[in-house]
Short mmCIF file of C-alpha atoms in Angstrom, two decimals:
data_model
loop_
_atom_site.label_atom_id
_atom_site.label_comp_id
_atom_site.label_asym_id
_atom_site.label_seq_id
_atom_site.Cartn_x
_atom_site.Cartn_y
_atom_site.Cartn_z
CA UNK T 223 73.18 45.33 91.74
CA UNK T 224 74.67 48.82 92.89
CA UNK T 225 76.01 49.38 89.42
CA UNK T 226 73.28 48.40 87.61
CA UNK T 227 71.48 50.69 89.77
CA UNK T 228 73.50 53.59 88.81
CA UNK T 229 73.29 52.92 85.06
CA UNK T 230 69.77 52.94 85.00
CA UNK T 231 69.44 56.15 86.88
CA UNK T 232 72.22 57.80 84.30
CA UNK T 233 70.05 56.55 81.72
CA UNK T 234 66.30 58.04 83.17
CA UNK T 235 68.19 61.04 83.70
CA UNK T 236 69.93 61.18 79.73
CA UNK T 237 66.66 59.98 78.33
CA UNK T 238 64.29 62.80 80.49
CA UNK T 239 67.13 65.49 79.64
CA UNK T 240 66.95 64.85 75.91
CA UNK T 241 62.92 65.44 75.92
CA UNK T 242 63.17 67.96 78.22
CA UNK T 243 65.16 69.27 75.36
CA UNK T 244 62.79 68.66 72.72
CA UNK T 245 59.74 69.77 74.23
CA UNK T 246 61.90 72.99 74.65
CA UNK T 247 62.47 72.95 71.12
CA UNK T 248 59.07 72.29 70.11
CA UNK T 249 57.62 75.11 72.49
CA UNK T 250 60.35 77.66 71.33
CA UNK T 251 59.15 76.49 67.13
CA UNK T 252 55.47 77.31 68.30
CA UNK T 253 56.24 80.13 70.08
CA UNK T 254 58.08 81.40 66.99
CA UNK T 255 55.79 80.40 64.51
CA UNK T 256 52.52 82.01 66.81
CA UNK T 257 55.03 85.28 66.54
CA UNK T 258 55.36 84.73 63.04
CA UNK T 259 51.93 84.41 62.50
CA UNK T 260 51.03 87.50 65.26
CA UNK T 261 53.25 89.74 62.84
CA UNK T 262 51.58 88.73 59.58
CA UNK T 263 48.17 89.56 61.10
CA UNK T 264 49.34 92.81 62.08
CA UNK T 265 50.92 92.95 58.79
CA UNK T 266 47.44 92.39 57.15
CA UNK T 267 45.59 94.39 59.87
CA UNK T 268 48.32 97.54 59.12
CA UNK T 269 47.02 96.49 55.18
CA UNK T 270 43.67 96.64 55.46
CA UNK T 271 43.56 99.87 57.25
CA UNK T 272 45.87 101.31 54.79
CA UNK T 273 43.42 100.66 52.29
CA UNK T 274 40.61 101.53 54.43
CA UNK T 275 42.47 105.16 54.88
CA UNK T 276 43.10 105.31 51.01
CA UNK T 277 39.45 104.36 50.26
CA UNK T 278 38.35 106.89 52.87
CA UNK T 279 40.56 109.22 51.28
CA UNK T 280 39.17 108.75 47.20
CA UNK T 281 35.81 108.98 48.91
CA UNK T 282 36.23 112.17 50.55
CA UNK T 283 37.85 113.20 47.34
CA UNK T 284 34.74 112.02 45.41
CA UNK T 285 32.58 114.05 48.08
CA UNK T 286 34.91 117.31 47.55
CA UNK T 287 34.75 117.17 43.82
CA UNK T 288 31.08 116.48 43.77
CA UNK T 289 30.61 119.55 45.71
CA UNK T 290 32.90 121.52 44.47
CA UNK T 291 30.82 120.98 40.83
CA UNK T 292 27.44 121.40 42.37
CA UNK T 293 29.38 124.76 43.49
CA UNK T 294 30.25 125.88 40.22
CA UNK T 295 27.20 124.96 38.79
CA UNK T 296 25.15 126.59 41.43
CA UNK T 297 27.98 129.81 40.55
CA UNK T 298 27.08 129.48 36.80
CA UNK T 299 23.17 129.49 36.75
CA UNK T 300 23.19 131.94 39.09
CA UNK T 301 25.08 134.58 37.18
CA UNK T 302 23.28 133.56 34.06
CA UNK T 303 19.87 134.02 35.98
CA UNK T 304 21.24 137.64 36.94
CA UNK T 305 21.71 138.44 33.42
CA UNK T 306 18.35 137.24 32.30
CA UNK T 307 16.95 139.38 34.72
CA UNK T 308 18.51 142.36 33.43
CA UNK T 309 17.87 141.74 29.65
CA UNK T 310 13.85 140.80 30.57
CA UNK T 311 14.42 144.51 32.44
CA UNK T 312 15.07 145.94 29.41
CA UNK T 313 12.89 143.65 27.03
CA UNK T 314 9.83 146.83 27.36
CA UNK T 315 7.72 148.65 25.61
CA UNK T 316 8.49 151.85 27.94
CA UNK T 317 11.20 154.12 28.26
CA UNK T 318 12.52 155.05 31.86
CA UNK T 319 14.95 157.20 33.94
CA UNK T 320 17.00 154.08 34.76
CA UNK T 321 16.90 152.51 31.16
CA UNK T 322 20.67 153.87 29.78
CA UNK T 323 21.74 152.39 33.07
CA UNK T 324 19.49 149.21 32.73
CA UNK T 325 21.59 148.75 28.99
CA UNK T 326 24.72 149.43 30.39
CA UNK T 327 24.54 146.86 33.43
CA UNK T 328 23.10 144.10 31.22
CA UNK T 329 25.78 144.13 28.83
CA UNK T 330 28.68 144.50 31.37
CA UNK T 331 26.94 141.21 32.95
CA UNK T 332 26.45 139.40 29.76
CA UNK T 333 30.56 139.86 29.14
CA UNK T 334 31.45 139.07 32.72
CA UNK T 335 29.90 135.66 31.65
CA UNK T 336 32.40 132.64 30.59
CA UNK T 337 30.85 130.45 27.53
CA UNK T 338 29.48 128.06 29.46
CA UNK T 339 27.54 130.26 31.56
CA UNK T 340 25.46 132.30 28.35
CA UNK T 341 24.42 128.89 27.20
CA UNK T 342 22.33 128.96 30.47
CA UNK T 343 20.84 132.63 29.97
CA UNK T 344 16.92 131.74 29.69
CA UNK T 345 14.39 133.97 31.15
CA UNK T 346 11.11 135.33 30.46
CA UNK T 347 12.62 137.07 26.83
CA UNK T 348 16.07 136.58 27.27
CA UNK T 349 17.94 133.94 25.24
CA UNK T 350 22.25 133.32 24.81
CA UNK T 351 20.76 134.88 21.46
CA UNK T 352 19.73 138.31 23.26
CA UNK T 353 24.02 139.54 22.85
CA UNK T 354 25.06 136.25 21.32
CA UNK T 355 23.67 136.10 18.08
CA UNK T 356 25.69 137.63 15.14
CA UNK T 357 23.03 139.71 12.91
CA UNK T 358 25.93 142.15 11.17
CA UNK T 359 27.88 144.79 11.97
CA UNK T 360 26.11 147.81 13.63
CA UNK T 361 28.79 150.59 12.63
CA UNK T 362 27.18 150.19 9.15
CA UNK T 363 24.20 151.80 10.50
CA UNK T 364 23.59 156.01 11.48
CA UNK T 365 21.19 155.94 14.14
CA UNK T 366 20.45 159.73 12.26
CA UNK T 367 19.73 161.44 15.78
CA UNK T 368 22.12 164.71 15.76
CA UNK T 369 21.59 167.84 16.56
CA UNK T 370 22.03 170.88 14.67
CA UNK T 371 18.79 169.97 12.48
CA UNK T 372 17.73 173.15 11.21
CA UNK T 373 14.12 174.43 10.27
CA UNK T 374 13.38 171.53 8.45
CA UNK T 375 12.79 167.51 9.27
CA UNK T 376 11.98 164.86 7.48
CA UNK T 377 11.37 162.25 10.28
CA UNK T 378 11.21 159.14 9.25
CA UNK T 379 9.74 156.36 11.56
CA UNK T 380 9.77 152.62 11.63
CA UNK T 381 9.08 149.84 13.22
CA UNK T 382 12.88 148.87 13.65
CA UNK T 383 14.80 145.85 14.01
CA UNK T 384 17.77 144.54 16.05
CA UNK T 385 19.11 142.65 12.83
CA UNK T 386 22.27 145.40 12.09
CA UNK T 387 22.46 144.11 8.24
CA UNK T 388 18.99 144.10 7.82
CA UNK T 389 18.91 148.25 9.80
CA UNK T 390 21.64 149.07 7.72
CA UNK T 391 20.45 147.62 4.19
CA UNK T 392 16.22 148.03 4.61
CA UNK T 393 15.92 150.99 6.86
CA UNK T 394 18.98 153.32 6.38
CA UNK T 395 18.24 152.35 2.51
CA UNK T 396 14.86 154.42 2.65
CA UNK T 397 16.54 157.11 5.11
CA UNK T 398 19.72 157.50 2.41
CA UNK T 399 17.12 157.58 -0.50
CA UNK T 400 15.10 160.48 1.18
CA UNK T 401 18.35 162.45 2.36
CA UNK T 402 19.63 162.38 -1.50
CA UNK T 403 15.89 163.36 -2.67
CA UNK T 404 15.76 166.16 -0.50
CA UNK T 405 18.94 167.26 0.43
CA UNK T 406 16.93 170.89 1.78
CA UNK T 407 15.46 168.63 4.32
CA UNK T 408 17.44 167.16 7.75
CA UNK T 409 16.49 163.12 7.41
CA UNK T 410 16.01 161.95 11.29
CA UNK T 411 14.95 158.70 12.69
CA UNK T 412 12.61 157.29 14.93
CA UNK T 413 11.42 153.93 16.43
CA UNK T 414 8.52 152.88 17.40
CA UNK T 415 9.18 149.67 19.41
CA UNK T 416 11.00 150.13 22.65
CA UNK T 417 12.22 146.54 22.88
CA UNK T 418 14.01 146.82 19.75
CA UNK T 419 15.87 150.26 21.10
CA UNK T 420 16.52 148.77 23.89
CA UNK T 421 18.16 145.54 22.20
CA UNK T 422 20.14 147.75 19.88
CA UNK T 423 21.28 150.04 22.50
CA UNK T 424 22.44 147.32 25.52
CA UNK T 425 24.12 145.35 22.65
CA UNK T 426 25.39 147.78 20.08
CA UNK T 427 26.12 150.89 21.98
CA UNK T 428 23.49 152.20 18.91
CA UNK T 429 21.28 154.80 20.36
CA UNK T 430 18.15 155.58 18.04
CA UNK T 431 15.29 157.95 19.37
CA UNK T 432 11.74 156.96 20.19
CA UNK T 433 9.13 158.78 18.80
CA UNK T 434 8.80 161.26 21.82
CA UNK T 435 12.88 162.04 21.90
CA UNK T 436 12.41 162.51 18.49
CA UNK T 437 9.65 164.97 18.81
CA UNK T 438 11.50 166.92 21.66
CA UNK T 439 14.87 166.46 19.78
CA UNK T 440 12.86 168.82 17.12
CA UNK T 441 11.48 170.88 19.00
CA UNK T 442 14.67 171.55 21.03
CA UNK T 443 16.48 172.78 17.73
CA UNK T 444 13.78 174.97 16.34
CA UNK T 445 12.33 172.92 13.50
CA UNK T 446 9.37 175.03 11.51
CA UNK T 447 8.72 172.64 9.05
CA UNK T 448 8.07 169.01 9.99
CA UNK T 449 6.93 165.91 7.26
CA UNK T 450 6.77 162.78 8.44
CA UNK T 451 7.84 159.13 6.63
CA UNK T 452 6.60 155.93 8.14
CA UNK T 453 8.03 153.01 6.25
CA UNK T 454 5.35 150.92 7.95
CA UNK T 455 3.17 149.26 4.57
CA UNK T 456 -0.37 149.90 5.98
CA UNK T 457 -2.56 152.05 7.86
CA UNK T 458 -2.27 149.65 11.04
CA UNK T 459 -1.99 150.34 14.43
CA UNK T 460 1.51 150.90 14.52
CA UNK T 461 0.68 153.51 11.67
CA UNK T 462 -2.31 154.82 14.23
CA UNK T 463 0.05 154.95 17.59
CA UNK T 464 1.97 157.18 15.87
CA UNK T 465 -0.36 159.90 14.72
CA UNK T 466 -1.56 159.85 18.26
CA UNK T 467 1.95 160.76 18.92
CA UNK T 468 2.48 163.48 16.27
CA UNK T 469 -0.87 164.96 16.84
CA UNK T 470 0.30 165.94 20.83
CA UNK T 471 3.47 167.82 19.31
CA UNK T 472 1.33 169.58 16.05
CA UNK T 473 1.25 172.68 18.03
CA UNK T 474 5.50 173.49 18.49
CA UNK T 475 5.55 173.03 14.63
CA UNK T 476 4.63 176.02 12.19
CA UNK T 477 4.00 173.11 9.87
CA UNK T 478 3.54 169.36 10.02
CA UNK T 479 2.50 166.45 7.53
CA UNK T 480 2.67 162.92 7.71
CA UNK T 481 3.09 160.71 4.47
CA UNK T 482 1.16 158.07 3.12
CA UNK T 483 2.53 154.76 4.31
CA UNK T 484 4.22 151.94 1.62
CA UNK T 485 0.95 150.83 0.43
CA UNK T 486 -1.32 153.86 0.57
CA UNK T 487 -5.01 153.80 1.76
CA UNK T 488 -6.03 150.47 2.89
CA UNK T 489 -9.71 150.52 1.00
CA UNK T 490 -13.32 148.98 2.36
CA UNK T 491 -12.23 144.89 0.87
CA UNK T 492 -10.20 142.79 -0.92
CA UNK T 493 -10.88 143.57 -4.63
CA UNK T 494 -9.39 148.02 -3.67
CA UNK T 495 -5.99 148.19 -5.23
CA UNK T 496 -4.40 151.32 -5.94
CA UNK T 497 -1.02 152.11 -7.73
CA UNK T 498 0.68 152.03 -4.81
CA UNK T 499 -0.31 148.27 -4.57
CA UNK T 500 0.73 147.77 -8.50
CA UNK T 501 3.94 148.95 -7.93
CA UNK T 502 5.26 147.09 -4.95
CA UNK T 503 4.09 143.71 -6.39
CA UNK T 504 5.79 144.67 -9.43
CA UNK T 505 8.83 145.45 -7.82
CA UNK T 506 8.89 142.46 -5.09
CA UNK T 507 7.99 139.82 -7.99
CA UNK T 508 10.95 141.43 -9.97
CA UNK T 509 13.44 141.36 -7.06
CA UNK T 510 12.37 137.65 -6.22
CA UNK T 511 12.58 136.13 -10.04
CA UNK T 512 15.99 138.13 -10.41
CA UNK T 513 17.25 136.31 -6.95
CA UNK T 514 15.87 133.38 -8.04
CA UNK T 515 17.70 133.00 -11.47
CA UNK T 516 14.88 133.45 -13.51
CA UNK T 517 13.82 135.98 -16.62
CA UNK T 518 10.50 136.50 -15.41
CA UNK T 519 7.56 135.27 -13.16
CA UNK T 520 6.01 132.93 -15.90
CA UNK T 521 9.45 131.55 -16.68
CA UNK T 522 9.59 130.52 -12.91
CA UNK T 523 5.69 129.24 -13.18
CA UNK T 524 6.91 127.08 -16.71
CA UNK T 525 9.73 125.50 -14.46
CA UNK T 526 7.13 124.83 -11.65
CA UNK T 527 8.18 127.67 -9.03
CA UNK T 528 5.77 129.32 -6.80
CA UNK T 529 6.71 132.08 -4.79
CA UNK T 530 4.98 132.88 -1.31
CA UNK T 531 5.14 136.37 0.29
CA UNK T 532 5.54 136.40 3.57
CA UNK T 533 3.80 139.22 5.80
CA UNK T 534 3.53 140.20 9.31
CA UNK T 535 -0.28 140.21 9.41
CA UNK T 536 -2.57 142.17 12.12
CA UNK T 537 -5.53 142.69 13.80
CA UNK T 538 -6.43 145.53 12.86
CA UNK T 539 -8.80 146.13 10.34
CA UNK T 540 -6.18 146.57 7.89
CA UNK T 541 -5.50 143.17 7.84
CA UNK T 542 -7.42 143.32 4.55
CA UNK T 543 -4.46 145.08 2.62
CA UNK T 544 -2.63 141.30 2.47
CA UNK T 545 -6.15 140.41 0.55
CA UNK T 546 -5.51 143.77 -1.67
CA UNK T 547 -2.60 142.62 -2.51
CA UNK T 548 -3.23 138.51 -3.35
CA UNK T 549 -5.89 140.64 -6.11
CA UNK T 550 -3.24 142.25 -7.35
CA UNK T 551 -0.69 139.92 -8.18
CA UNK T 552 -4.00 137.95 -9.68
CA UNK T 553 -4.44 141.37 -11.69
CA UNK T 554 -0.88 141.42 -12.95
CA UNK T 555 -1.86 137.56 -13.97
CA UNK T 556 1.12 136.45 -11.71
CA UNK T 557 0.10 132.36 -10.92
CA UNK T 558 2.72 131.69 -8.89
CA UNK T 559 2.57 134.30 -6.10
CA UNK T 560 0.72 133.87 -2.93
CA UNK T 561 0.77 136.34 0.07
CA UNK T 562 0.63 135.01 3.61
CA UNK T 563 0.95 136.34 7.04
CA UNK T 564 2.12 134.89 10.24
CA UNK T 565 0.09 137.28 12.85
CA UNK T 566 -3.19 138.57 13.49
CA UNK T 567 -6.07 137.01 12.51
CA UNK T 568 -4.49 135.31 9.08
CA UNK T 569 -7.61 133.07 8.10
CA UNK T 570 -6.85 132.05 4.44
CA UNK T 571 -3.38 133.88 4.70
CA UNK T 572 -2.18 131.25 7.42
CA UNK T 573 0.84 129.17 6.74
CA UNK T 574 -1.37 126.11 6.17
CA UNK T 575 -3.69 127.46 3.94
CA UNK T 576 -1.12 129.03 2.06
CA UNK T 577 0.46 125.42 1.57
CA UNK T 578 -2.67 123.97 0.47
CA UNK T 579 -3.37 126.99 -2.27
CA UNK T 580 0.28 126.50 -3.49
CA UNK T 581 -0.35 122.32 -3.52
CA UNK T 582 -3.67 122.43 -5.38
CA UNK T 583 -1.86 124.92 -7.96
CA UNK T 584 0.44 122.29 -8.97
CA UNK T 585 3.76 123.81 -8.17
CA UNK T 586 6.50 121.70 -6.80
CA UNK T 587 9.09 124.32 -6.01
CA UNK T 588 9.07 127.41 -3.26
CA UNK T 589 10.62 130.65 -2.62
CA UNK T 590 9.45 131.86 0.49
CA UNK T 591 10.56 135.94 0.82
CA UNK T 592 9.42 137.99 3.38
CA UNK T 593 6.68 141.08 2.69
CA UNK T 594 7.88 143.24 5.02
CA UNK T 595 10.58 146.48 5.32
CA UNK T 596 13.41 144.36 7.41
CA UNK T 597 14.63 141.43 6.96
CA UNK T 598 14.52 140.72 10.93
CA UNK T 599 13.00 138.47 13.27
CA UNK T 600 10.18 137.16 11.14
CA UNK T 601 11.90 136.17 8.14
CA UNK T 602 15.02 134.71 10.16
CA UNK T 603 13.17 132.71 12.48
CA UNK T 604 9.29 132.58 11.42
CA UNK T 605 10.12 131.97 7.73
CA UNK T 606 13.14 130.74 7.57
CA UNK T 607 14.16 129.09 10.47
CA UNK T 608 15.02 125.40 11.46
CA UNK T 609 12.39 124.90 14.71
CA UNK T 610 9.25 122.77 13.31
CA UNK T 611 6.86 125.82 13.63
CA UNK T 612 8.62 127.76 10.32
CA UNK T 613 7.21 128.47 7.01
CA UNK T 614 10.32 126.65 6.00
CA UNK T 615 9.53 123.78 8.25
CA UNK T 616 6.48 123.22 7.56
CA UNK T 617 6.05 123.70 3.75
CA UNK T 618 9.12 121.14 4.11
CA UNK T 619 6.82 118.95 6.36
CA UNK T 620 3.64 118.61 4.30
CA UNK T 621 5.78 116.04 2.11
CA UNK T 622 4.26 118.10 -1.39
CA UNK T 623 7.20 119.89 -2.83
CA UNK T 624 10.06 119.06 -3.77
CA UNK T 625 12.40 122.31 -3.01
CA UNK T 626 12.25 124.64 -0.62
CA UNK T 627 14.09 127.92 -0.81
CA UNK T 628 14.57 131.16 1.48
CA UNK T 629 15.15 134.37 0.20
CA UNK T 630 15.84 137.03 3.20
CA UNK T 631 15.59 140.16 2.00
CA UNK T 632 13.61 143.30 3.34
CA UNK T 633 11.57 145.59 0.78
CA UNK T 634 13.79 148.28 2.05
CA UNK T 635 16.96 147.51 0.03
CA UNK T 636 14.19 147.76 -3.42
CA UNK T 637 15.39 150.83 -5.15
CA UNK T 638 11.85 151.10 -6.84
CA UNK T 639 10.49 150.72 -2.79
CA UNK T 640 12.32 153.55 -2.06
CA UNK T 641 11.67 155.53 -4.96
CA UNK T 642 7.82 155.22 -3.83
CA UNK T 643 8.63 156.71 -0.19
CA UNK T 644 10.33 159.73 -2.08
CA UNK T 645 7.33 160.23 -4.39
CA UNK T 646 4.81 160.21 -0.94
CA UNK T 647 7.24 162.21 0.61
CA UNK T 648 7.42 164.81 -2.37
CA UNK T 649 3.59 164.46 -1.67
CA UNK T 650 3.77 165.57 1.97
CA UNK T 651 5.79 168.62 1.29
CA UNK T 652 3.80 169.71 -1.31
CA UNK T 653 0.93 169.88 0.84
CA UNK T 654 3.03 171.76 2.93
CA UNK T 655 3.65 174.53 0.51
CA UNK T 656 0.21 175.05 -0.49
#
């Protein structure tokens, strides 16, 4: 019994040893499994921060980019507002003190400006179009305002226009005309419109005299004998303005006339035409058909072709002279010409009406030319332009015609236009010598 004893105790004790054993085993696999697993969730934990960090990180970088464009853009339209500011400074009828500066400052801005930053240039007046737009080269031009004058002028004032071909080609035409006319007589120029000065001069480094410099440029160098020129066509109020002005100066001058204008005396209605009248039809209808291709204004009526005259129109009683002259293309049995106007008080010279007169005269073609010195801001943008409100535009528009041409030409460049300013100059300074 003793030995059984003692095998049966060896036995409890082998059999308890070996699962002592493997419960040790089995705790030490969990334990190293729940360590396993302890690591991979920090190993996802370290992860998903990671990411949360990174995500953080594009975020912020977002948020810094964002900014840094709402930066840049704030940057841009602010230097573009600071520029329209200066050019509506200078976009005036009125000369100052400060206005050379005022020129200078705005054109320095406008070139301190990248590309992006004129496209944003709006104000008031001012446009990317103010400096941006190409309209020639101004060295062509001779702003005619030297010294040295001697005791004779021949002053010739216009209205003036910032387009440098059209300065060059219209305006310096009549000026060169009169100088080789009268070669006794110092030619000078003067503007009437401030704005336009002001344009030239800020973007052209052109500086051309308003009627007052003008005046005291004269009187400064001892003129005796002064006749002026206005290439304006009518007795309007741009033709009135500057008498006023002449008339304050009449007394420094031993001497001083002032020509007719292009079309001569305006007359009481519609049916007063004058040779003046005659002659500039004659020679705009002969300009146009030449442009055009054709032999003559009935060969252009045969093949259909209308042309309309464009003009600037006014308020001013001499608003009737665009009348005077519909009667006198009638008189010279011209069919196919038709004045309009596109200011003032138009009535049955206003683009529409104009359309429906060209329409019910069965014509299917148009030339649309402007009736006007320059070939400037009207006809480039009024007549000829591409927004909806354009002569061009809207004759297109009304769906009646089947072409529609542009011909942008001032009377200016006409040699038989200019020949007519040297016959009412010749005019002028024969009254003087009587």
């Amino acid at each position: 019994m003793k030995r059984k004893s003692l095998l049966a105790i060896l036995l409890a004790a082998s059999m308890a040893a070996s699962m002592t054993a493997a419960t040790a085993t089995v705790a030490f696999a969990e334990t190293e499994e729940a360590a396993e697993e302890t690591a991979d969730d920090a190993e996802a934990a370290d992860d998903a921060e990671a990411a949360d960090d990174a995500e953080a990180a594009d975020d912020a970088e977002t948020t810094d980019d964002a900014e840094a464009a709402d930066d840049t853009a704030d940057a841009d339209k602010e230097a573009a507002d600071k520029v329209a500011a200066l050019i509506d400074a200078i976009y005036v009828q009125e000369r100052t003190d400060d206005t050379d500066e005022q020129c200078k400052e705005a054109k320095e801005a406008w070139d301190a400006l990248t590309d992006a930053q004129k496209e944003l240039v709006e104000g008031e007046e001012a446009s990317p179009e103010y400096f941006g737009r190409d309209t020639g080269d101004a060295s062509k031009d001779d702003p005619r305002n030297q010294d040295e004058i001697g005791e004779n002028e021949l002053l010739v004032v216009s209205f003036g226009t910032s387009f440098n071909d059209s300065r060059a080609e219209d305006i310096k035409g009549i000026e060169d005309a009169l100088a080789e006319a009268f070669p006794d007589w110092s030619v000078r120029r003067a503007f009437t419109a401030q704005i336009i000065i002001n344009h030239v001069q800020a973007r052209d480094d052109e500086k051309i005299d308003n009627m007052q410099q003008a005046l005291d440029r004269a009187v400064a160098n001892g003129v005796k004998n002064l006749v002026v020129q206005p290439t304006h066509l009518m007795h309007g109020a741009e033709y009135d303005e500057m008498v006023e002005a002449i008339d304050a100066y009449k007394d420094k001058f031993e001497s001083v006339a002032i020509a007719e204008p292009m079309l001569g005396e305006v007359g009481d209605d519609a049916t007063v035409i004058n040779d003046d009248k005659a002659a500039v039809a004659q020679a705009i209808t002969d300009e146009a058909v030449k442009e055009a291709g054709y032999d003559s204004m009935e060969a252009a009526a045969e093949d259909g072709t209308a042309f309309v005259f464009m003009g600037h129109g006014t308020s001013h009683t001499a608003n009737v002279t665009y009348d005077q002259m519909q009667t006198q293309m009638e008189k010279l049995e011209f069919t196919n010409a038709f004045i309009g106007t596109v200011e003032g008080e138009p009535e049955d010279t206003a683009c529409d009406e104009v359309i429906n007169k060209v329409k019910d005269a069965g014509f299917k073609k148009v030339i649309l030319r402007p009736l006007m010195v320059v070939a400037g801001d009207h006809a480039n943008n009024d007549m000829a332009g591409d927004d909806d409100d354009s002569w061009k535009s809207m004759f297109e528009a009304s769906g009646d015609f089947d072409e529609i041409d542009c011909q942008i030409e001032g009377l200016g460049r006409i040699d038989a236009v200019e020949q007519l300013y040297v016959a009412h100059t010749q005019a002028a300074i024969d009254s003087i010598a009587k």
